[in-house]
Coordinates of C-alpha atoms in Angstrom, one line a residue:
Chain A
M16 CA 0.0 0.1 0.1
L17 CA 2.7 2.4 0.9
S18 CA 4.6 1.9 -2.4
Y19 CA 1.4 2.4 -4.2
V20 CA 0.8 5.7 -2.4
T21 CA 4.3 6.9 -3.1
R22 CA 3.9 5.9 -6.6
R23 CA 0.8 7.8 -7.1
L24 CA 2.2 11.0 -5.3
A25 CA 5.2 10.9 -7.5
A26 CA 3.2 10.7 -10.5
L27 CA 1.3 13.9 -9.2
I28 CA 4.5 16.2 -9.3
P29 CA 4.8 16.3 -13.3
I30 CA 1.2 16.9 -13.6
L31 CA 1.4 19.8 -11.2
I32 CA 4.4 21.2 -13.0
G33 CA 2.5 20.9 -16.2
V34 CA -0.4 22.8 -14.6
T35 CA 1.8 25.7 -13.5
L36 CA 3.3 25.7 -16.8
L37 CA 0.1 26.0 -18.6
A38 CA -1.4 28.4 -16.2
F39 CA 1.8 30.6 -16.6
I40 CA 1.3 30.4 -20.4
V41 CA -2.4 31.2 -20.4
S42 CA -2.2 34.1 -18.2
H43 CA 0.6 35.7 -19.8
A44 CA -1.1 35.3 -23.2
L45 CA -4.0 37.3 -21.9
P46 CA -4.5 40.5 -23.8
G47 CA -4.0 43.7 -21.9
D48 CA -1.0 45.1 -19.8
P49 CA -1.2 44.4 -16.1
A50 CA 1.2 47.3 -15.4
R51 CA -1.0 49.9 -17.3
Q52 CA -3.9 48.5 -15.5
Y53 CA -2.3 48.8 -12.0
A54 CA -0.8 52.5 -13.0
G55 CA -4.5 53.8 -13.9
I56 CA -5.6 55.7 -17.0
N57 CA -3.9 58.9 -16.0
A58 CA -0.4 57.5 -15.7
S59 CA 2.5 58.6 -17.9
E60 CA 4.4 56.3 -20.2
A61 CA 7.4 56.6 -17.7
Q62 CA 5.3 55.7 -14.7
V63 CA 4.0 52.6 -16.4
E64 CA 7.4 51.6 -17.6
A65 CA 8.7 52.0 -13.9
I66 CA 5.7 49.7 -12.5
R67 CA 6.4 47.1 -15.4
E68 CA 10.1 47.2 -14.1
R69 CA 9.1 46.7 -10.7
L70 CA 6.7 43.9 -11.3
G71 CA 9.5 42.1 -13.3
L72 CA 7.2 42.2 -16.5
N73 CA 10.5 43.3 -18.6
E74 CA 12.2 40.0 -18.0
S75 CA 11.9 37.3 -20.7
L76 CA 9.1 34.8 -20.2
P77 CA 11.3 31.9 -19.3
V78 CA 12.9 34.3 -16.6
Q79 CA 9.5 35.3 -15.4
Y80 CA 8.4 31.6 -15.0
C81 CA 11.4 30.8 -13.1
V82 CA 11.0 33.8 -10.7
Y83 CA 7.4 32.5 -10.2
M84 CA 8.4 29.1 -9.5
I85 CA 11.7 29.2 -7.6
G86 CA 11.7 33.1 -6.6
D87 CA 14.4 35.6 -7.1
T88 CA 17.3 33.2 -7.1
C89 CA 16.7 33.2 -11.0
L90 CA 17.8 36.9 -10.9
G91 CA 20.7 36.4 -8.5
G92 CA 18.8 37.4 -5.6
S93 CA 19.1 36.2 -2.0
G94 CA 16.5 33.5 -2.6
K95 CA 13.2 35.1 -1.5
G96 CA 9.7 34.4 -2.8
G97 CA 8.5 31.6 -5.6
L98 CA 6.1 28.8 -5.5
I99 CA 8.2 26.2 -4.1
R100 CA 8.5 28.4 -1.0
G101 CA 4.8 28.8 -1.0
D102 CA 4.8 32.4 -2.1
L103 CA 2.0 33.0 -4.6
G104 CA 3.2 36.5 -5.3
E105 CA 1.3 39.7 -4.9
S106 CA -1.9 40.5 -6.6
I107 CA -1.4 43.4 -9.2
R108 CA -5.0 44.5 -8.7
T109 CA -5.6 44.5 -4.9
G110 CA -2.0 44.9 -3.7
F111 CA -2.3 42.2 -1.2
S112 CA -0.7 38.7 -1.2
V113 CA -2.6 36.3 -3.4
A114 CA -2.6 33.9 -0.8
Q115 CA -4.1 36.3 1.7
D116 CA -6.7 37.2 -0.9
V117 CA -7.5 33.5 -1.9
G118 CA -7.6 32.6 1.8
A119 CA -10.1 35.3 2.6
R120 CA -12.4 34.0 -0.2
L121 CA -12.0 30.3 -0.1
P122 CA -14.5 29.9 3.0
A123 CA -17.4 31.4 1.1
T124 CA -16.8 28.9 -1.8
I125 CA -16.1 25.9 0.5
E126 CA -19.4 26.9 2.5
M127 CA -21.6 26.8 -0.6
V128 CA -20.1 23.9 -2.3
A129 CA -20.4 22.0 1.2
A130 CA -23.8 22.8 1.5
G131 CA -24.7 22.0 -2.1
M132 CA -23.2 18.5 -1.7
L133 CA -25.0 18.0 1.3
F134 CA -28.2 18.8 -0.3
A135 CA -27.4 16.7 -3.2
L136 CA -26.7 13.5 -1.1
L137 CA -30.0 14.3 1.1
V138 CA -32.1 14.2 -2.1
A139 CA -30.3 11.8 -4.2
L140 CA -29.7 9.0 -1.5
P141 CA -33.1 8.2 -0.4
L142 CA -34.4 8.8 -4.0
G143 CA -31.8 6.3 -5.5
V144 CA -32.5 3.5 -2.9
W145 CA -36.2 4.1 -3.4
A146 CA -35.9 4.1 -7.3
A147 CA -34.0 0.9 -7.2
V148 CA -36.7 -0.8 -4.9
R149 CA -39.4 0.4 -7.2
K150 CA -37.4 -0.7 -10.4
G151 CA -39.4 -0.1 -13.5
K152 CA -42.1 1.5 -11.7
L153 CA -43.5 5.1 -12.1
L154 CA -41.2 6.6 -9.1
D155 CA -38.1 5.1 -10.9
R156 CA -39.1 6.5 -14.2
F157 CA -39.7 9.8 -12.8
C158 CA -36.1 9.8 -11.3
R159 CA -34.8 8.8 -14.5
F160 CA -36.3 11.7 -16.0
I161 CA -35.2 14.1 -13.4
S162 CA -31.6 13.0 -13.5
T163 CA -31.6 13.2 -17.5
L164 CA -33.1 16.8 -17.0
G165 CA -30.7 17.6 -14.2
V166 CA -27.8 17.4 -16.4
A167 CA -29.5 19.4 -19.2
V168 CA -30.2 22.3 -17.0
P169 CA -27.3 25.0 -16.7
D170 CA -26.6 25.7 -13.1
F171 CA -26.4 29.5 -13.6
W172 CA -29.9 29.3 -15.2
L173 CA -31.3 27.4 -12.3
A174 CA -29.7 30.0 -10.0
M175 CA -31.6 32.9 -11.8
I176 CA -34.9 30.9 -11.9
L177 CA -34.7 30.2 -8.1
L178 CA -34.1 33.9 -7.6
L179 CA -37.0 34.8 -9.7
I180 CA -39.4 32.6 -7.9
F181 CA -38.2 33.0 -4.2
F182 CA -36.9 36.6 -4.3
I183 CA -38.8 38.3 -6.7
V184 CA -42.3 36.6 -6.8
L185 CA -42.5 35.1 -3.3
E186 CA -40.1 37.4 -1.5
W187 CA -39.5 34.4 0.8
L188 CA -35.6 34.6 0.5
P189 CA -32.9 37.6 0.2
G190 CA -31.5 38.7 -3.3
P191 CA -28.1 38.0 -4.8
V192 CA -26.3 40.1 -2.3
G193 CA -23.7 37.6 -1.2
R194 CA -23.4 35.9 2.2
L195 CA -25.1 38.4 4.4
P196 CA -27.0 41.6 4.0
I197 CA -24.9 44.5 2.7
G198 CA -23.4 46.3 5.7
A199 CA -24.0 43.4 8.0
T200 CA -21.0 42.3 10.3
P201 CA -19.8 38.6 9.6
P202 CA -19.8 36.5 12.8
E203 CA -16.3 35.9 14.6
G204 CA -15.2 32.4 14.6
P205 CA -12.5 29.9 13.7
T206 CA -14.0 28.5 10.4
S207 CA -15.0 31.8 8.6
L208 CA -18.0 29.4 7.5
Y209 CA -20.8 31.9 8.7
V210 CA -23.4 29.2 9.3
I211 CA -21.0 27.3 11.5
D212 CA -19.5 30.3 13.3
S213 CA -22.7 31.9 14.2
L214 CA -23.9 28.8 15.4
V215 CA -21.1 28.1 17.7
S216 CA -21.1 31.6 19.0
G217 CA -24.8 31.4 19.6
D218 CA -25.6 34.4 17.3
W219 CA -29.2 33.3 16.1
E220 CA -30.0 36.5 14.3
T221 CA -26.9 36.1 12.1
F222 CA -27.4 32.3 11.9
R223 CA -30.8 33.0 10.5
T224 CA -29.8 35.4 7.8
A225 CA -26.7 33.2 6.8
V226 CA -28.8 30.2 6.2
K227 CA -31.4 32.2 4.4
H228 CA -28.6 33.6 2.0
L229 CA -27.1 30.1 1.7
I230 CA -30.2 28.3 0.5
L231 CA -30.5 29.1 -3.0
P232 CA -26.8 29.2 -3.9
M233 CA -27.0 25.8 -2.2
V234 CA -29.8 24.4 -4.5
A235 CA -28.3 26.1 -7.6
I236 CA -24.8 24.3 -7.0
G237 CA -26.2 20.9 -5.6
F238 CA -28.9 20.2 -8.1
P239 CA -26.7 19.3 -11.0
A240 CA -24.9 17.0 -8.7
V241 CA -28.2 15.3 -7.9
A242 CA -28.4 13.4 -11.2
P243 CA -25.0 11.5 -11.3
I244 CA -25.4 10.7 -7.5
L245 CA -29.0 9.6 -8.0
R246 CA -28.0 7.3 -10.8
L247 CA -25.0 5.5 -9.0
T248 CA -27.0 5.0 -5.8
R249 CA -29.8 3.3 -8.0
N250 CA -27.5 1.1 -9.7
A251 CA -25.4 0.1 -6.7
T252 CA -28.6 -0.4 -4.6
L253 CA -30.0 -2.7 -7.6
S254 CA -26.9 -4.9 -7.4
V255 CA -27.1 -5.1 -3.7
L256 CA -30.7 -6.1 -3.8
N257 CA -29.8 -9.0 -6.1
S258 CA -27.1 -10.2 -3.6
D259 CA -27.2 -13.3 -1.8
Y260 CA -26.8 -11.7 1.7
I261 CA -29.8 -9.5 1.0
A262 CA -31.7 -12.6 0.2
F263 CA -30.5 -14.3 3.3
G264 CA -31.3 -11.1 5.5
R265 CA -35.0 -11.2 4.0
A266 CA -35.1 -15.1 4.6
A267 CA -34.1 -14.4 8.3
G268 CA -37.0 -11.9 8.6
L269 CA -35.2 -8.5 8.0
R270 CA -37.5 -6.0 6.2
G271 CA -38.6 -2.3 5.9
A272 CA -36.4 0.5 7.2
P273 CA -33.8 -1.7 9.0
L274 CA -33.1 -3.7 5.9
Y275 CA -32.7 -0.6 3.8
L276 CA -30.8 1.6 6.1
K277 CA -28.4 -0.9 7.7
Y278 CA -27.8 -3.3 5.0
V279 CA -28.6 -1.6 1.5
L280 CA -27.7 1.8 2.1
R281 CA -24.5 1.1 3.5
N282 CA -23.3 -1.0 0.7
A283 CA -24.5 1.7 -1.9
L284 CA -23.0 4.5 -0.1
P285 CA -19.3 4.5 -0.7
G286 CA -19.7 5.0 -4.5
A287 CA -22.2 7.7 -4.0
V288 CA -19.7 9.4 -1.4
T289 CA -16.9 9.1 -4.0
M290 CA -19.1 10.7 -6.7
T291 CA -19.9 13.7 -4.5
G292 CA -16.3 14.1 -3.6
L293 CA -15.5 14.2 -7.3
I294 CA -18.1 16.8 -7.8
A295 CA -17.0 18.9 -5.0
G296 CA -13.4 19.0 -6.1
Y297 CA -14.5 20.2 -9.6
M298 CA -16.7 22.9 -8.1
I299 CA -14.2 24.6 -6.0
G300 CA -12.8 26.2 -9.2
G301 CA -15.9 25.7 -11.3
A302 CA -18.3 27.5 -9.2
V303 CA -17.7 30.7 -11.0
L304 CA -21.1 31.1 -12.7
V305 CA -23.3 30.5 -9.6
E306 CA -21.1 32.6 -7.7
R307 CA -21.5 35.6 -10.1
V308 CA -25.3 35.1 -10.0
F309 CA -25.6 35.5 -6.3
S310 CA -22.4 38.0 -6.2
W311 CA -21.1 35.2 -3.7
P312 CA -17.7 36.4 -2.7
G313 CA -15.8 33.2 -3.4
V314 CA -12.7 32.2 -5.1
G315 CA -14.5 31.7 -8.6
L316 CA -15.5 35.2 -8.7
Y317 CA -12.1 36.2 -7.7
G318 CA -10.3 34.4 -10.4
F319 CA -12.8 35.8 -12.8
N320 CA -12.3 39.4 -11.9
S321 CA -8.6 38.8 -11.8
L322 CA -8.8 37.5 -15.4
V323 CA -10.7 40.5 -16.5
N324 CA -7.8 42.6 -15.0
T325 CA -5.0 40.6 -16.3
D326 CA -3.9 40.0 -12.7
Y327 CA -1.0 37.5 -13.5
P328 CA -0.3 36.1 -10.1
A329 CA -3.8 36.1 -9.1
I330 CA -5.3 34.3 -12.2
Q331 CA -2.2 31.6 -11.7
A332 CA -3.2 31.0 -8.2
Y333 CA -7.0 30.6 -9.0
V334 CA -6.0 28.2 -11.8
L335 CA -3.6 26.3 -9.7
L336 CA -6.0 26.0 -6.8
S337 CA -8.7 24.7 -9.1
A338 CA -6.4 22.2 -10.6
V339 CA -4.7 21.2 -7.5
T340 CA -8.1 20.6 -5.6
Y341 CA -9.4 18.6 -8.4
T342 CA -6.2 16.4 -8.8
V343 CA -6.0 15.8 -5.0
V344 CA -9.5 15.0 -4.6
F345 CA -9.3 12.7 -7.5
L346 CA -6.0 11.1 -5.9
A347 CA -7.6 10.9 -2.4
V348 CA -10.7 9.0 -4.1
D349 CA -8.4 6.6 -6.0
L350 CA -6.4 5.9 -2.6
V351 CA -9.6 5.4 -0.5
Q352 CA -10.9 2.9 -3.3
S353 CA -7.6 1.0 -3.3
L354 CA -7.9 0.5 0.6
I355 CA -11.5 -0.9 -0.2
D356 CA -10.4 -2.8 -3.0
P357 CA -6.8 -3.8 -3.1
R358 CA -7.1 -5.0 -6.8
V359 CA -7.0 -1.4 -8.0
R360 CA -3.3 -1.3 -6.7
L361 CA -2.3 -3.7 -9.4
K362 CA -3.4 -1.7 -12.3
Chain B
M29 CA -38.1 -4.4 -20.5
T30 CA -38.5 -4.7 -24.2
A31 CA -36.3 -3.2 -26.9
R32 CA -39.2 -1.1 -28.1
K33 CA -38.9 1.3 -25.0
Y34 CA -35.5 2.2 -26.0
D35 CA -36.5 3.0 -29.3
A36 CA -38.8 5.3 -28.0
R37 CA -36.3 7.2 -26.1
L38 CA -34.3 7.3 -29.3
I39 CA -37.5 8.6 -31.3
I40 CA -38.2 11.4 -28.7
G41 CA -34.6 12.4 -28.4
L42 CA -34.3 12.8 -32.3
G43 CA -37.5 14.3 -32.5
M44 CA -36.7 17.1 -30.1
F45 CA -33.2 17.5 -31.4
G46 CA -34.4 17.7 -34.9
F47 CA -37.0 20.3 -33.9
M48 CA -34.1 22.4 -32.6
V49 CA -32.2 21.8 -35.9
A50 CA -35.1 22.8 -38.0
V51 CA -35.8 25.9 -35.8
A52 CA -32.0 26.9 -36.7
L53 CA -32.2 26.1 -40.3
F54 CA -35.6 27.8 -40.9
A55 CA -35.2 30.7 -38.4
P56 CA -36.1 33.5 -40.9
L57 CA -39.6 31.5 -41.5
I58 CA -40.2 31.1 -37.7
A59 CA -39.5 34.5 -36.3
R60 CA -41.3 37.3 -38.0
N61 CA -39.1 39.9 -36.2
D62 CA -35.4 40.8 -36.9
P63 CA -33.3 39.6 -33.9
L64 CA -31.1 42.6 -34.2
A65 CA -33.6 45.2 -34.8
I66 CA -33.6 47.9 -32.1
D67 CA -37.1 49.5 -30.8
L68 CA -36.3 52.0 -28.0
A69 CA -40.1 52.5 -27.7
N70 CA -40.8 48.9 -26.6
Q71 CA -38.1 48.1 -24.0
F72 CA -39.0 45.1 -21.4
V73 CA -42.4 44.6 -22.8
P74 CA -43.9 41.3 -21.4
P75 CA -45.0 38.6 -23.7
S76 CA -47.7 39.8 -26.2
A77 CA -49.1 38.8 -29.5
D78 CA -46.5 41.0 -31.1
H79 CA -43.7 39.6 -29.1
W80 CA -44.4 36.2 -28.1
F81 CA -41.5 36.1 -25.5
G82 CA -41.5 39.7 -24.7
T83 CA -38.6 42.4 -25.3
A84 CA -35.4 42.9 -23.7
S85 CA -33.2 46.1 -23.3
L86 CA -33.2 48.1 -26.6
G87 CA -36.4 46.6 -27.5
F88 CA -34.8 43.2 -28.8
D89 CA -37.5 40.8 -29.6
V90 CA -36.7 37.7 -27.2
F91 CA -38.5 35.1 -29.6
A92 CA -36.6 36.0 -32.5
R93 CA -33.3 36.1 -30.8
V94 CA -34.0 32.7 -28.9
V95 CA -34.8 31.2 -32.5
Y96 CA -31.8 32.9 -34.3
A97 CA -29.4 32.0 -31.4
A98 CA -30.1 28.2 -32.0
R99 CA -28.1 28.8 -35.1
H100 CA -25.1 29.9 -33.2
D101 CA -25.2 27.3 -30.3
L102 CA -26.0 24.3 -32.5
L103 CA -23.2 25.4 -34.9
I104 CA -20.7 25.9 -32.3
A105 CA -21.6 22.6 -30.5
V106 CA -21.6 20.5 -33.4
S107 CA -18.5 21.9 -34.9
A108 CA -16.5 21.8 -31.5
V109 CA -17.6 18.1 -31.1
A110 CA -16.5 17.5 -34.6
L111 CA -13.2 19.0 -34.0
S112 CA -12.9 17.0 -30.7
I113 CA -13.3 13.8 -32.7
A114 CA -11.2 14.7 -35.7
I115 CA -8.3 15.3 -33.3
G116 CA -9.2 12.7 -30.5
H117 CA -10.1 9.7 -32.5
P118 CA -6.9 9.3 -34.5
I119 CA -4.6 10.0 -31.4
G120 CA -6.7 7.5 -29.5
L121 CA -6.5 4.9 -32.1
L122 CA -2.6 5.4 -32.5
V123 CA -1.5 5.6 -29.0
G124 CA -3.9 2.8 -28.1
Y125 CA -2.4 0.5 -30.7
V126 CA 1.1 1.4 -30.7
G127 CA 1.5 2.0 -26.8
G128 CA 5.2 2.6 -25.7
W129 CA 6.4 6.1 -24.6
G130 CA 4.2 7.8 -27.1
D131 CA 1.3 6.6 -25.3
S132 CA 2.8 7.5 -21.9
V133 CA 3.7 11.1 -23.0
T134 CA 0.1 11.5 -24.5
M135 CA -1.7 10.3 -21.4
R136 CA 0.6 12.6 -19.1
C137 CA -0.4 15.6 -21.4
L138 CA -4.0 14.7 -21.0
D139 CA -3.6 14.4 -17.2
V140 CA -2.4 18.1 -17.1
I141 CA -5.3 19.4 -19.5
Q142 CA -7.7 17.4 -17.3
A143 CA -6.4 18.7 -14.1
F144 CA -8.2 21.8 -15.0
P145 CA -12.0 22.0 -14.5
A146 CA -13.1 22.4 -18.3
L147 CA -14.7 25.8 -17.6
V148 CA -11.8 27.3 -16.0
L149 CA -9.6 26.1 -18.8
A150 CA -12.1 27.3 -21.4
I151 CA -12.4 30.6 -20.0
G152 CA -8.6 31.3 -19.7
V153 CA -7.8 30.1 -23.1
L154 CA -10.8 32.0 -24.7
S155 CA -9.8 35.1 -22.9
A156 CA -6.3 34.7 -24.3
L157 CA -7.5 34.2 -27.7
G158 CA -10.2 36.7 -27.8
Q159 CA -14.1 36.2 -28.5
G160 CA -15.5 35.0 -31.5
V161 CA -17.4 32.1 -33.0
R162 CA -14.3 30.4 -34.5
N163 CA -12.3 30.7 -31.3
L164 CA -15.4 29.4 -29.4
I165 CA -15.3 26.4 -31.5
L166 CA -11.6 26.0 -31.2
V167 CA -11.5 26.1 -27.5
I168 CA -14.5 23.9 -26.8
G169 CA -13.2 21.6 -29.2
I170 CA -9.9 21.2 -27.7
V171 CA -11.3 21.1 -24.1
G172 CA -13.1 17.9 -25.4
V173 CA -10.4 16.1 -27.1
P174 CA -9.1 14.2 -23.8
T175 CA -12.4 12.3 -23.3
F176 CA -12.2 11.0 -27.1
V177 CA -8.7 10.0 -26.7
R178 CA -9.3 8.0 -23.7
L179 CA -12.4 6.5 -24.9
V180 CA -11.0 5.3 -28.2
R181 CA -7.6 4.4 -26.5
A182 CA -9.4 2.1 -23.8
E183 CA -11.5 0.5 -26.8
V184 CA -8.5 0.0 -29.0
R185 CA -6.6 -1.9 -26.2
S186 CA -9.3 -4.2 -25.6
L187 CA -9.9 -4.8 -29.4
R188 CA -6.5 -5.5 -30.2
E189 CA -6.6 -8.7 -28.0
H190 CA -9.6 -10.2 -30.0
A191 CA -9.1 -13.2 -32.0
Y192 CA -10.3 -11.7 -35.2
V193 CA -7.6 -9.2 -35.1
E194 CA -5.0 -11.9 -34.4
A195 CA -6.5 -13.6 -37.5
G196 CA -6.1 -10.7 -39.6
R197 CA -2.4 -10.5 -38.6
A198 CA -1.9 -14.0 -39.1
V199 CA -3.0 -13.9 -42.8
G200 CA -0.4 -11.0 -43.4
N201 CA -2.0 -7.8 -43.2
S202 CA 0.3 -4.8 -42.2
R203 CA 0.0 -3.0 -38.8
S204 CA -1.4 0.0 -40.4
K205 CA -4.1 -2.1 -42.4
I206 CA -4.9 -3.8 -39.2
L207 CA -5.5 -0.6 -37.4
V208 CA -7.7 1.0 -40.1
R209 CA -9.6 -1.9 -41.2
Y210 CA -10.0 -4.3 -38.3
I211 CA -9.7 -2.0 -35.1
A212 CA -10.9 1.5 -36.1
P213 CA -14.6 0.3 -37.0
G214 CA -15.0 -1.3 -33.7
T215 CA -14.5 2.2 -32.1
V216 CA -17.2 4.0 -33.9
G217 CA -20.1 2.9 -31.7
T218 CA -18.6 4.4 -28.7
V219 CA -17.4 7.5 -30.4
V220 CA -20.9 8.2 -31.7
T221 CA -22.6 7.5 -28.3
Q222 CA -20.0 10.0 -26.7
A223 CA -20.6 12.4 -29.4
A224 CA -24.3 12.9 -28.4
V225 CA -23.1 13.4 -25.0
S226 CA -20.4 15.7 -25.6
C227 CA -22.6 17.8 -28.1
G228 CA -24.9 18.4 -25.0
W229 CA -22.1 19.2 -22.8
A230 CA -20.6 21.6 -25.5
I231 CA -23.8 23.6 -25.6
L232 CA -23.8 23.9 -21.9
L233 CA -20.1 25.0 -22.1
A234 CA -20.8 27.6 -24.9
A235 CA -23.7 29.0 -23.1
A236 CA -21.6 29.3 -19.7
L237 CA -19.1 31.1 -21.6
G238 CA -21.7 33.3 -23.3
F239 CA -23.0 34.1 -19.9
I240 CA -19.9 35.4 -18.5
G241 CA -19.4 37.5 -21.6
L242 CA -16.8 35.5 -23.4
G243 CA -19.1 34.0 -26.1
V244 CA -20.5 35.2 -29.4
P245 CA -20.1 39.1 -29.4
L246 CA -23.2 41.1 -28.9
P247 CA -25.5 41.9 -30.4
E248 CA -25.5 38.5 -32.1
P249 CA -27.9 36.3 -30.2
E250 CA -26.6 33.4 -28.1
W251 CA -28.6 31.6 -25.3
G252 CA -26.1 32.1 -22.5
A253 CA -25.4 35.8 -23.2
M254 CA -29.3 36.2 -23.2
I255 CA -29.7 34.8 -19.8
A256 CA -26.9 37.0 -18.6
E257 CA -29.1 39.9 -20.0
G258 CA -31.6 38.9 -17.3
I259 CA -29.3 39.7 -14.2
P260 CA -29.5 43.3 -14.0
E261 CA -33.2 43.3 -14.8
M262 CA -33.5 41.0 -12.0
R263 CA -32.3 43.4 -9.4
R264 CA -34.7 45.8 -10.6
G265 CA -37.3 43.0 -9.9
G266 CA -38.9 41.8 -12.9
S267 CA -38.7 40.9 -16.7
W268 CA -38.6 37.3 -16.0
W269 CA -39.1 36.6 -19.8
I270 CA -35.7 37.6 -20.6
P271 CA -33.6 34.9 -18.9
V272 CA -36.5 32.0 -19.0
F273 CA -36.8 31.3 -22.4
P274 CA -33.1 31.0 -23.7
G275 CA -32.7 28.6 -20.6
I276 CA -35.6 26.5 -21.7
A277 CA -34.1 26.1 -25.2
I278 CA -30.7 25.0 -23.8
A279 CA -32.6 22.5 -21.5
I280 CA -34.7 21.1 -24.4
T281 CA -31.5 20.7 -26.8
V282 CA -29.2 19.1 -24.0
F283 CA -32.2 16.8 -22.7
S284 CA -32.8 15.5 -26.3
L285 CA -29.1 14.8 -26.7
S286 CA -28.9 13.1 -23.4
L287 CA -31.7 10.8 -24.5
I288 CA -30.2 10.1 -27.8
G289 CA -26.9 9.4 -26.2
E290 CA -28.4 7.0 -23.4
S291 CA -30.4 5.0 -26.0
V292 CA -27.5 4.7 -28.6
A293 CA -25.4 3.5 -25.7
D294 CA -28.0 0.8 -24.9
L295 CA -27.9 -0.2 -28.6
V296 CA -24.1 -0.6 -28.9
E297 CA -23.9 -2.2 -25.6
P298 CA -26.6 -4.4 -24.8
T299 CA -25.4 -5.5 -21.4
R300 CA -26.2 -2.2 -20.1
R301 CA -29.8 -2.9 -20.5
K302 CA -29.8 -5.4 -17.8
S303 CA -29.5 -3.0 -15.0
R304 CA -32.4 -1.0 -16.5

């Protein structure tokens, strides 16, 4: 097992280097001049040139990449900065360190994605088991219809429809203003997940508003995930239901909820959880559109705004973060599966 | 279940998709209004007899725009998938059959490309290349290549072990002839299935890119961009018809493609039916 883990981790390194290279190339191929952006429209040519020099944009591209990766050693410096030292650089747009910027926005994305995946699981698991039990019946067909439809509906459109219904027509939930009403103080707490922080500190008022703001983004992010999880659960449940041990359990008098909860669902669960993990890994970077609809201050929106403003270090960090979470989640899923099923290691 | 049911799904899917294709082809006959006509006196008018789906800002007729947008979205999706197949299929055939270091290098490159969420990659590359229909096709097509390479490669690796391929080799066919005449035809089924699914996925990606303003340049109509036009109106509290109809058009198209993909998959791979 250990050698398998080492092998998989070693295989990760060239992929991640490739990812940094691709992120670098793409961000530097963007039209627009970050120095001019930084200097503002009234800056003189000399000022722009000075900024360009300071940001190191006058170096050749290979040198810039080298500086990005291993710091100022490339320029004969004392060895500061660089990705290998965990330094993501400084955002040209906000002036803060990129790590700080991303760190401030990551909890928002995590809160939304986690809530969305929880929603997807809560809907898809029971429905999937139920559909398998009623195989071929109306409910099963309905579930299949829903899951085919689920992948056909764009998440950003669903987000807008939800807003139309629950914010504009019914006025039950708040509009697209982010995690809390404009001007509200976020709750103090260790996690920066507003729902959890306000709950821990017993701030019920904030808790209620935070939950209200979270509901629609949660459904919009979670709904497209329902379809694949539902299908997987249904098929896994079907094969469990046809197994000998369930036949034995039934013969021994088990039925109803204990049978489904304890024996069927437990065996159908790993697949569904794996799938949820993969989707969540994808969503950390891929939630841009839903974040945009709800003005949700997450990493996706940060990445997009950086892109619009040709903010090289910030774009690279965002792209890197998306790719790394996705790859690492993928690896984690593989490793967990190889623990459960040792045959995977032999491939 | 009987085989007839699957035909029903295929027929419904093909019917719906055919309908959308017809809408795109005969757009000028279906929409009486000009999709680019500006009518400042009639902005944000709710659906009526004159404007079936209402009007948007500048008095754009939403019905005409939804209809004409089908041209852009379908053209982009179908061309992009054709591009993915044109690049991905031969590469998959070759690396799957030949193997060796070429195979390893190709797979590592695909790993790097697939490490990015497709949307993130597409946004980045498209911002670098600039807007426009041709670049959209290029980007969506390239993002879709790895899927086809992997699919075809896996198929080839299993096909090349088959007895009939060995027989072909035994009677003295060259390696290239084995690949083209014996193995390649066996990969067509999976590629067709994936093409339908990828096409739906390409429409969603094109709409997503349009939604964030990187799609077909305005004022040309495109479904994703039309949905985005609804955001500012939403804050002002209304004009539901602006985002609703283009979204329905996307959903119908992608839904029909999923139906086609599923039923073709069942036809190509009958063992799948058992779990149904």
